[in-house]
PDB file of C-alpha atoms in Angstrom:
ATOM      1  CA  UNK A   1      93.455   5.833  23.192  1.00 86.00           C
ATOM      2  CA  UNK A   2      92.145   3.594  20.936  1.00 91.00           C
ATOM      3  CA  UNK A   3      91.222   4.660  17.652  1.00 95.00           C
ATOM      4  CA  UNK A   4      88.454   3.396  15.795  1.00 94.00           C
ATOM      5  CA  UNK A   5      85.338   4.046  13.865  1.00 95.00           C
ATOM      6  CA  UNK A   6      82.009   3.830  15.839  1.00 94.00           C
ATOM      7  CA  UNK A   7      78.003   3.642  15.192  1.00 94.00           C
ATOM      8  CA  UNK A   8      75.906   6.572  16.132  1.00 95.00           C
ATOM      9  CA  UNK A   9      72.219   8.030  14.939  1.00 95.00           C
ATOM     10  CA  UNK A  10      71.146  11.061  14.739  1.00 96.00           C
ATOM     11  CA  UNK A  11      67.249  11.479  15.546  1.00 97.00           C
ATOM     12  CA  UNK A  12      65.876  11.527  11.725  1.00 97.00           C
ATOM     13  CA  UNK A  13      62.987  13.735  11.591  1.00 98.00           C
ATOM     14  CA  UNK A  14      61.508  13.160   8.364  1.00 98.00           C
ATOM     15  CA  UNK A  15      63.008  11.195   5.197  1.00 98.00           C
ATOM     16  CA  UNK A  16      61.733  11.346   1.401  1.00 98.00           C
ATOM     17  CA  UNK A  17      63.295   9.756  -1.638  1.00 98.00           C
ATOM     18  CA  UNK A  18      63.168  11.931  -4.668  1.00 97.00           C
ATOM     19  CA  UNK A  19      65.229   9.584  -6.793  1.00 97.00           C
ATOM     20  CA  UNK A  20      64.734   5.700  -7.277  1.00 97.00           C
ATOM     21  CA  UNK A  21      67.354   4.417  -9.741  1.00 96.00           C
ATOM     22  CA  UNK A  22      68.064   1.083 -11.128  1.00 93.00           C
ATOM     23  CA  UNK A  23      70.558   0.326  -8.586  1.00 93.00           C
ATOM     24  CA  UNK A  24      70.927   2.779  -6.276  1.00 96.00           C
ATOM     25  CA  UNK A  25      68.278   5.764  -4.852  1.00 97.00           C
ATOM     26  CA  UNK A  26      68.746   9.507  -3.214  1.00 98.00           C
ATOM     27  CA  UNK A  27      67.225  10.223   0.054  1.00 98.00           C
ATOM     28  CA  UNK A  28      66.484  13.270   1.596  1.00 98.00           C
ATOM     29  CA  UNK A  29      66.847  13.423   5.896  1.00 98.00           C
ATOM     30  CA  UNK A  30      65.736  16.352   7.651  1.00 98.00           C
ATOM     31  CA  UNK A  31      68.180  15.437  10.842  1.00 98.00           C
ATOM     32  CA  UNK A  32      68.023  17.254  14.524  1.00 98.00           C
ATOM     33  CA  UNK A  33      71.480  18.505  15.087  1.00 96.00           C
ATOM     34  CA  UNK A  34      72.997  18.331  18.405  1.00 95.00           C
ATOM     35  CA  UNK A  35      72.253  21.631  19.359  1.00 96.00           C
ATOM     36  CA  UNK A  36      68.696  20.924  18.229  1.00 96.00           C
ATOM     37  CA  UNK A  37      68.665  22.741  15.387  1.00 98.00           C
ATOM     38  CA  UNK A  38      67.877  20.780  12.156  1.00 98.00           C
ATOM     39  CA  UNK A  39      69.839  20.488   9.284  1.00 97.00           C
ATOM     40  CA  UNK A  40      69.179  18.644   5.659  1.00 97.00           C
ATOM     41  CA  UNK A  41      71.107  16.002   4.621  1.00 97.00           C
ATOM     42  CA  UNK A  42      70.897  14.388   0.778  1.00 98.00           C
ATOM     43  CA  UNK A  43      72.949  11.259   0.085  1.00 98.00           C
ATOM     44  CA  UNK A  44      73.017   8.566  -1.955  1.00 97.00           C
ATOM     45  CA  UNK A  45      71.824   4.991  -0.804  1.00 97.00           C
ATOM     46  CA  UNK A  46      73.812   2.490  -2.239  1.00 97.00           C
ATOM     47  CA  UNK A  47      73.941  -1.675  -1.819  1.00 96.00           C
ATOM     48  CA  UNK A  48      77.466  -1.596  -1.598  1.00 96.00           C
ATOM     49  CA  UNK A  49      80.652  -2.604  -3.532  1.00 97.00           C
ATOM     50  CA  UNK A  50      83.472  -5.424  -3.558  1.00 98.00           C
ATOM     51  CA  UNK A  51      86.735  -4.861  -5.205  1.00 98.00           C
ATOM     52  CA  UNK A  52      89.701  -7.624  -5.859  1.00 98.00           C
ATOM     53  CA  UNK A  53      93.066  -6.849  -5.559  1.00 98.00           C
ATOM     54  CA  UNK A  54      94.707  -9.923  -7.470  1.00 98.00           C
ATOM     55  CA  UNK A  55      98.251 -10.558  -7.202  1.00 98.00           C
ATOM     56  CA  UNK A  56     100.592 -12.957  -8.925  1.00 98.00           C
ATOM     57  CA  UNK A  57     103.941 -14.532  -7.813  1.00 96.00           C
ATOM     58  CA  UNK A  58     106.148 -11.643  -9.450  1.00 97.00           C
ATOM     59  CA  UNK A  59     104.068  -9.133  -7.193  1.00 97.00           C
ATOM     60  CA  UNK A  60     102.145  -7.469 -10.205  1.00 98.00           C
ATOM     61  CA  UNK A  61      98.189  -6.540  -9.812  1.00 98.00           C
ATOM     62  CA  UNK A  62      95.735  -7.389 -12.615  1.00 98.00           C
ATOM     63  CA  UNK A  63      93.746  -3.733 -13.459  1.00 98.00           C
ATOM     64  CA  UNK A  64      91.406  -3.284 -16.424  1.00 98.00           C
ATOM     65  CA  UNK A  65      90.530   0.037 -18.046  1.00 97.00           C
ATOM     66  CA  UNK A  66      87.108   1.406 -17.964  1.00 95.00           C
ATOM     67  CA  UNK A  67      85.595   5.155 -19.286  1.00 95.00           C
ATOM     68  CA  UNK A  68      83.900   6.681 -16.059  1.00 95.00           C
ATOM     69  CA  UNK A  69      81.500   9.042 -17.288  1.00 95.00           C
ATOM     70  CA  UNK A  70      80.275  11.187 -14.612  1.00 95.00           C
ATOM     71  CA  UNK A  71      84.404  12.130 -14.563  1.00 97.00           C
ATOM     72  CA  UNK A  72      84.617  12.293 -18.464  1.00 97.00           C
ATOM     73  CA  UNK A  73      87.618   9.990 -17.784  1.00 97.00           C
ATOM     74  CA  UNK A  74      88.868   5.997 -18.295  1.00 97.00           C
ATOM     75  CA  UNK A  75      90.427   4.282 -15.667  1.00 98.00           C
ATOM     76  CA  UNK A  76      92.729   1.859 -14.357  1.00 98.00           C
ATOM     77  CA  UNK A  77      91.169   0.082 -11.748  1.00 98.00           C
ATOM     78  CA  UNK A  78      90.183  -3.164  -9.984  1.00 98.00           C
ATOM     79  CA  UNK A  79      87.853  -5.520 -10.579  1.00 98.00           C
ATOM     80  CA  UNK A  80      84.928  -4.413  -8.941  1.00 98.00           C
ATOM     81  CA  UNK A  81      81.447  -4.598  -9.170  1.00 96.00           C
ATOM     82  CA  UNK A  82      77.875  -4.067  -6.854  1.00 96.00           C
ATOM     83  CA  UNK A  83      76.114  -6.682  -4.305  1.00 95.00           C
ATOM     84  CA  UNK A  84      72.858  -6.481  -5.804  1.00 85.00           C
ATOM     85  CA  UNK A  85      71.642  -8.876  -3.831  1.00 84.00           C
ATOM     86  CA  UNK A  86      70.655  -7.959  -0.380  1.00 83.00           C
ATOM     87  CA  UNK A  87      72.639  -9.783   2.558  1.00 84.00           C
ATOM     88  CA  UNK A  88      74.688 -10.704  -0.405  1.00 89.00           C
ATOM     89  CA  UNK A  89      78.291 -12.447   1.058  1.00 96.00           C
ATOM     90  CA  UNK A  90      80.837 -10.156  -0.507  1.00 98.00           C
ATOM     91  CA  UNK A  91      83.460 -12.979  -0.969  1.00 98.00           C
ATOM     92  CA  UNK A  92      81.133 -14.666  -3.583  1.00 97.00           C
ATOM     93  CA  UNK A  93      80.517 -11.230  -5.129  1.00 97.00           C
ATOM     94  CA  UNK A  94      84.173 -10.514  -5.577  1.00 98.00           C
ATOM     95  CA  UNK A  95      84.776 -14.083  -7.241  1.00 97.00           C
ATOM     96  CA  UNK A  96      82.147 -13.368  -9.325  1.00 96.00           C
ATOM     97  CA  UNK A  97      83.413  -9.761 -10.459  1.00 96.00           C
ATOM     98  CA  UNK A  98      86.755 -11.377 -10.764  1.00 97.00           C
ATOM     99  CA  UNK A  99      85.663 -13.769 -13.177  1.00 96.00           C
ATOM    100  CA  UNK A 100      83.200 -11.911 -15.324  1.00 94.00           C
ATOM    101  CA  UNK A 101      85.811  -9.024 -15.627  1.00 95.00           C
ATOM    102  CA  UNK A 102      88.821 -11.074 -16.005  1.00 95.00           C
ATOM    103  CA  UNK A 103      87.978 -14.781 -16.561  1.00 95.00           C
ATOM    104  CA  UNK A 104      90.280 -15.203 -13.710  1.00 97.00           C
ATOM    105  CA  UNK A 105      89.532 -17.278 -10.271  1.00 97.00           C
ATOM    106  CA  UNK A 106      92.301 -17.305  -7.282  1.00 98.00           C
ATOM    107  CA  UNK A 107      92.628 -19.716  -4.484  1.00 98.00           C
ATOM    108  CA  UNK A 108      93.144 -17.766  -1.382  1.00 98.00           C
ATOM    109  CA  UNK A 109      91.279 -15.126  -0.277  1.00 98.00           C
ATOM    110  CA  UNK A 110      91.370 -12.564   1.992  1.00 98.00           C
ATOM    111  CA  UNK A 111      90.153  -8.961   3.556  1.00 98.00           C
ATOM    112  CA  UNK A 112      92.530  -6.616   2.619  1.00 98.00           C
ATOM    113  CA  UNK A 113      90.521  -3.328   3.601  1.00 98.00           C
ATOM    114  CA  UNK A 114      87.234  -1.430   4.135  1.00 98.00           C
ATOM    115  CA  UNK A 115      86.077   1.966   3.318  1.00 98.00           C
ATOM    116  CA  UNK A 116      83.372   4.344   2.296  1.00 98.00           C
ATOM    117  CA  UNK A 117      83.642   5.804  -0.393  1.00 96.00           C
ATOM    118  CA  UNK A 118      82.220   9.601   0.083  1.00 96.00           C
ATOM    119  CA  UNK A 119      80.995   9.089   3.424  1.00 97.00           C
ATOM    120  CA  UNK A 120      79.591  12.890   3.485  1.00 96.00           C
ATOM    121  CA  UNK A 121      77.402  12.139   0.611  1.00 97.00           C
ATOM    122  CA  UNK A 122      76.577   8.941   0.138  1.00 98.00           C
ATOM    123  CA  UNK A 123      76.141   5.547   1.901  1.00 97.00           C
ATOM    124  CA  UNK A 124      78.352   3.334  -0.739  1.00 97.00           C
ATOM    125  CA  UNK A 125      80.657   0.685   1.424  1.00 98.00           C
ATOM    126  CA  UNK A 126      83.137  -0.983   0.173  1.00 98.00           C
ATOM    127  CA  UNK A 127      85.492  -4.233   0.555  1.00 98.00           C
ATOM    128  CA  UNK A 128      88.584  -4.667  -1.018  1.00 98.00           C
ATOM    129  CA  UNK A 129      89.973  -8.432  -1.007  1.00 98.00           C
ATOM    130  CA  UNK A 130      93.591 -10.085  -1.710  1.00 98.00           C
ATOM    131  CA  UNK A 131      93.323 -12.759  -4.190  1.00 98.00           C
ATOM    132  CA  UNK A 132      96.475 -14.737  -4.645  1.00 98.00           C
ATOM    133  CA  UNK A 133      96.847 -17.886  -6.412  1.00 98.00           C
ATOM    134  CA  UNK A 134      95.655 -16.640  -9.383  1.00 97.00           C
ATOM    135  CA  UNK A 135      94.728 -18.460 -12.378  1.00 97.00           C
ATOM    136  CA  UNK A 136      92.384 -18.128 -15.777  1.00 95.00           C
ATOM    137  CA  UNK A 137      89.119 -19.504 -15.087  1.00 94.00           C
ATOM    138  CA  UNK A 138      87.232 -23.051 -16.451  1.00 89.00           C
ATOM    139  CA  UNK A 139      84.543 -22.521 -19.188  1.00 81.00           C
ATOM    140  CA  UNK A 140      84.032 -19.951 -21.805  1.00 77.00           C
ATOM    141  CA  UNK A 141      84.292 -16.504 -21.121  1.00 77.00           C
ATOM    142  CA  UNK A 142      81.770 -14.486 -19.621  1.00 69.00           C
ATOM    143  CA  UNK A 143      80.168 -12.323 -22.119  1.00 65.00           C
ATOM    144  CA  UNK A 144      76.766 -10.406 -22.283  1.00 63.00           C
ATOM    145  CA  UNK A 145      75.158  -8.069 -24.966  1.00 46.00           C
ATOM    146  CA  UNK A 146      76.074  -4.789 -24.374  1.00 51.00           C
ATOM    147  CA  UNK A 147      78.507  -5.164 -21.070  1.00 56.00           C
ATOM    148  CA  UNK A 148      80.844  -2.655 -19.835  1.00 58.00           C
ATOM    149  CA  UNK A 149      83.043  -5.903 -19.913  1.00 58.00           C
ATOM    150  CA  UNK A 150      83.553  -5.709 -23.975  1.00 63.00           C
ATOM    151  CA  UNK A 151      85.600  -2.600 -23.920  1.00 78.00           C
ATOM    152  CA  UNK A 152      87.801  -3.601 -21.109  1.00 88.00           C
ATOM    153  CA  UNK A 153      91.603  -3.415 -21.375  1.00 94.00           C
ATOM    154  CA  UNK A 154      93.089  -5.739 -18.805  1.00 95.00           C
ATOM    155  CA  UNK A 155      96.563  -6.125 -17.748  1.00 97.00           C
ATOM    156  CA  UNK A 156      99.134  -7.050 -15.281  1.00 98.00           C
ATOM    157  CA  UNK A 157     101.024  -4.229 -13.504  1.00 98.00           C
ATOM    158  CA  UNK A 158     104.246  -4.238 -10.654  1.00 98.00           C
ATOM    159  CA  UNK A 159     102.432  -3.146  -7.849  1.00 98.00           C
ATOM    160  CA  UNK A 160     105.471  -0.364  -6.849  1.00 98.00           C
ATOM    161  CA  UNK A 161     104.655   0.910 -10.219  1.00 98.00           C
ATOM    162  CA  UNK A 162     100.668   1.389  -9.499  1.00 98.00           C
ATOM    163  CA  UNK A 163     101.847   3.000  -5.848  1.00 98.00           C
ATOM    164  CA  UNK A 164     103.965   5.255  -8.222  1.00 98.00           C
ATOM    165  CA  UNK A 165     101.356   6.180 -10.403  1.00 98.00           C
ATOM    166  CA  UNK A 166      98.666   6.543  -7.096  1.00 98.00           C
ATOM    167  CA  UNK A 167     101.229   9.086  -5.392  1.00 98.00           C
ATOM    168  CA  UNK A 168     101.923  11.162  -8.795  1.00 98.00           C
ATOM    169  CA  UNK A 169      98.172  11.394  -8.914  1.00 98.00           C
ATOM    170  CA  UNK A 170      98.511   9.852 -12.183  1.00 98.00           C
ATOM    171  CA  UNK A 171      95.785   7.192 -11.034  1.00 98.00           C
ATOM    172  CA  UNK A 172      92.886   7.629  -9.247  1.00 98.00           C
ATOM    173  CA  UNK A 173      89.988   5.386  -8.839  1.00 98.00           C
ATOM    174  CA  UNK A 174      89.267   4.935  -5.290  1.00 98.00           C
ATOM    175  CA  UNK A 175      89.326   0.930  -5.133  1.00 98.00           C
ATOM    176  CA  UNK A 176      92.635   1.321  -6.627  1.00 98.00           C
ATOM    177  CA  UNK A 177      94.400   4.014  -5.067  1.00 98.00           C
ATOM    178  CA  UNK A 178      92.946   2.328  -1.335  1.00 98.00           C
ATOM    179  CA  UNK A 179      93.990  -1.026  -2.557  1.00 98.00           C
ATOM    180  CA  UNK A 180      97.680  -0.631  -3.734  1.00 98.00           C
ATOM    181  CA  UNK A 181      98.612   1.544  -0.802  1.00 98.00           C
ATOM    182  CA  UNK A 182      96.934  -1.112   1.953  1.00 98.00           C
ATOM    183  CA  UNK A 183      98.831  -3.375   0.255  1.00 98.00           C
ATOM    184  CA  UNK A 184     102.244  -2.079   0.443  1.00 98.00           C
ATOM    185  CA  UNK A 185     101.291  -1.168   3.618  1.00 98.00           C
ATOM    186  CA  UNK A 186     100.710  -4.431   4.391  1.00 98.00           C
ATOM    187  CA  UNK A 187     103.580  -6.457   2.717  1.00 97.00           C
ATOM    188  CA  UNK A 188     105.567  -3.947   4.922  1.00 97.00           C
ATOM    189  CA  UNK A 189     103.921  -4.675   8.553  1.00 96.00           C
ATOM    190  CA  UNK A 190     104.633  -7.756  10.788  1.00 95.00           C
ATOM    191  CA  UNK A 191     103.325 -11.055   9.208  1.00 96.00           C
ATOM    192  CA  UNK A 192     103.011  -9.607   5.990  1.00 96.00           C
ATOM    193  CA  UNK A 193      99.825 -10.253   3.996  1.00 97.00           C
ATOM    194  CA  UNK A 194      99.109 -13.684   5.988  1.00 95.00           C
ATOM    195  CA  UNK A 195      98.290 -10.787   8.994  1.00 97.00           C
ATOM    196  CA  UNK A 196      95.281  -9.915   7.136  1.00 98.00           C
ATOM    197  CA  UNK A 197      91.792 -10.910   8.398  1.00 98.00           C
ATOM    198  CA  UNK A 198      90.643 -13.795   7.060  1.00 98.00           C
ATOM    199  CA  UNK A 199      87.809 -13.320   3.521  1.00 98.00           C
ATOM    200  CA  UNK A 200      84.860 -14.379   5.682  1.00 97.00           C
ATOM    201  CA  UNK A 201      85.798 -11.559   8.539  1.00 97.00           C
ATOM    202  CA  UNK A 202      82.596  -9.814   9.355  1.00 96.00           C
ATOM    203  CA  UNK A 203      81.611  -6.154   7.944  1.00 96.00           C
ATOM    204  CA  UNK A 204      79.320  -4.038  10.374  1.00 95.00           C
ATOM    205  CA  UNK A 205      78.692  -1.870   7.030  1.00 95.00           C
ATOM    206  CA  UNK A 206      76.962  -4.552   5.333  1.00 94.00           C
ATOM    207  CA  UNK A 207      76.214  -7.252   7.252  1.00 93.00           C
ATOM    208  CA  UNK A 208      76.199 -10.553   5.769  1.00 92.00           C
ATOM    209  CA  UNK A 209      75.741 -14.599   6.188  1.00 84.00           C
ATOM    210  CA  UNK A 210      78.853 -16.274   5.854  1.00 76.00           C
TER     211      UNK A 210
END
């Protein structure tokens, strides 16, 4: 049997959008079930997200802190950060988040996993990538009035230690706790990391030009 994920629509009766943010909105579906009753369903639309699993030659992950409010919490997480552009290719997003978050750039890339984020409420894909070959950026670094980028802590962390602190529930942003364990994960499957599909692989979720 093979397992996988796979597109399907419901018949969408009606749709409204009661909320238009800056970046993303909340629509409202009235959707025919399947036993024709109707049912209504309110999500979150979202462009989408990239995050960047870096990791040096002594195996340890860069992770920043960041305070989440909605959770009343701060962080340890990847760097991440929206496509705001439509069509957007995700590899030049991450490389961007990775060097306005870290001043960091890395010379291979690649796909280390997909997910949704809270697929029963909202629409929000995102991309995780493996950046090795990791090194501080050219230039100045990125700064801009008023950034979430200023109060940053960023640090380098063993990568059994972050699986640790995932599995003690100690840690748990979702581009994180995803990341770490598809990574061990994957450093423990046949052909290691070099199995992983290559950064330019397509994503059905948020389709892109390469």
């Amino acid at each position: 049997m093979n397992i996988k994920d796979t597109s399907e629509t419901w018949e969408t009766l009606s749709s409204r959008r009661p909320f238009q943010g800056a970046k993303t909105a909340v629509d409202s579906d009235e959707v025919r079930m399947p036993d024709g009753s109707t049912a209504r369903r309110d999500y979150q639309v979202h462009p989408g997200s990239v995050c960047v699993l870096a990791l040096d030659e002594d195996g340890r992950v860069l992770v920043l802190s960041q305070y989440r409010h909605p959770v009343r919490r701060r962080l340890w997480e990847l760097p991440a950060g929206l496509l705001d552009v439509p069509g957007e290719n995700p590899l030049l997003g991450a490389q961007r988040e990775l060097y306005e978050e870290a001043h960091a750039k890395a010379e291979d890339w690649r796909v280390l996993v997909d997910f949704y984020a809270s697929p029963g409420g909202s629409d929000e894909a995102i991309r995780v990538f493996l950046a090795r070959g990791v090194s501080e950026a050219d230039g100045e670094r990125y700064s801009e009035s008023g950034s979430e980028e200023a109060d940053m802590e960023v640090t380098w962390v063993p990568l059994a230690e972050l699986v640790r602190g995932v599995l003690a529930g100690e840690l748990g942003n979702p581009g994180l706790v995803t990341g770490v364990l598809a990574l061990s994960a994957a450093l423990a499957g046949e052909g290691g990391v070099d199995a992983l599909r290559p950064a330019l692989a397509p994503w059905p979720a948020r389709p892109y030009e390469a």
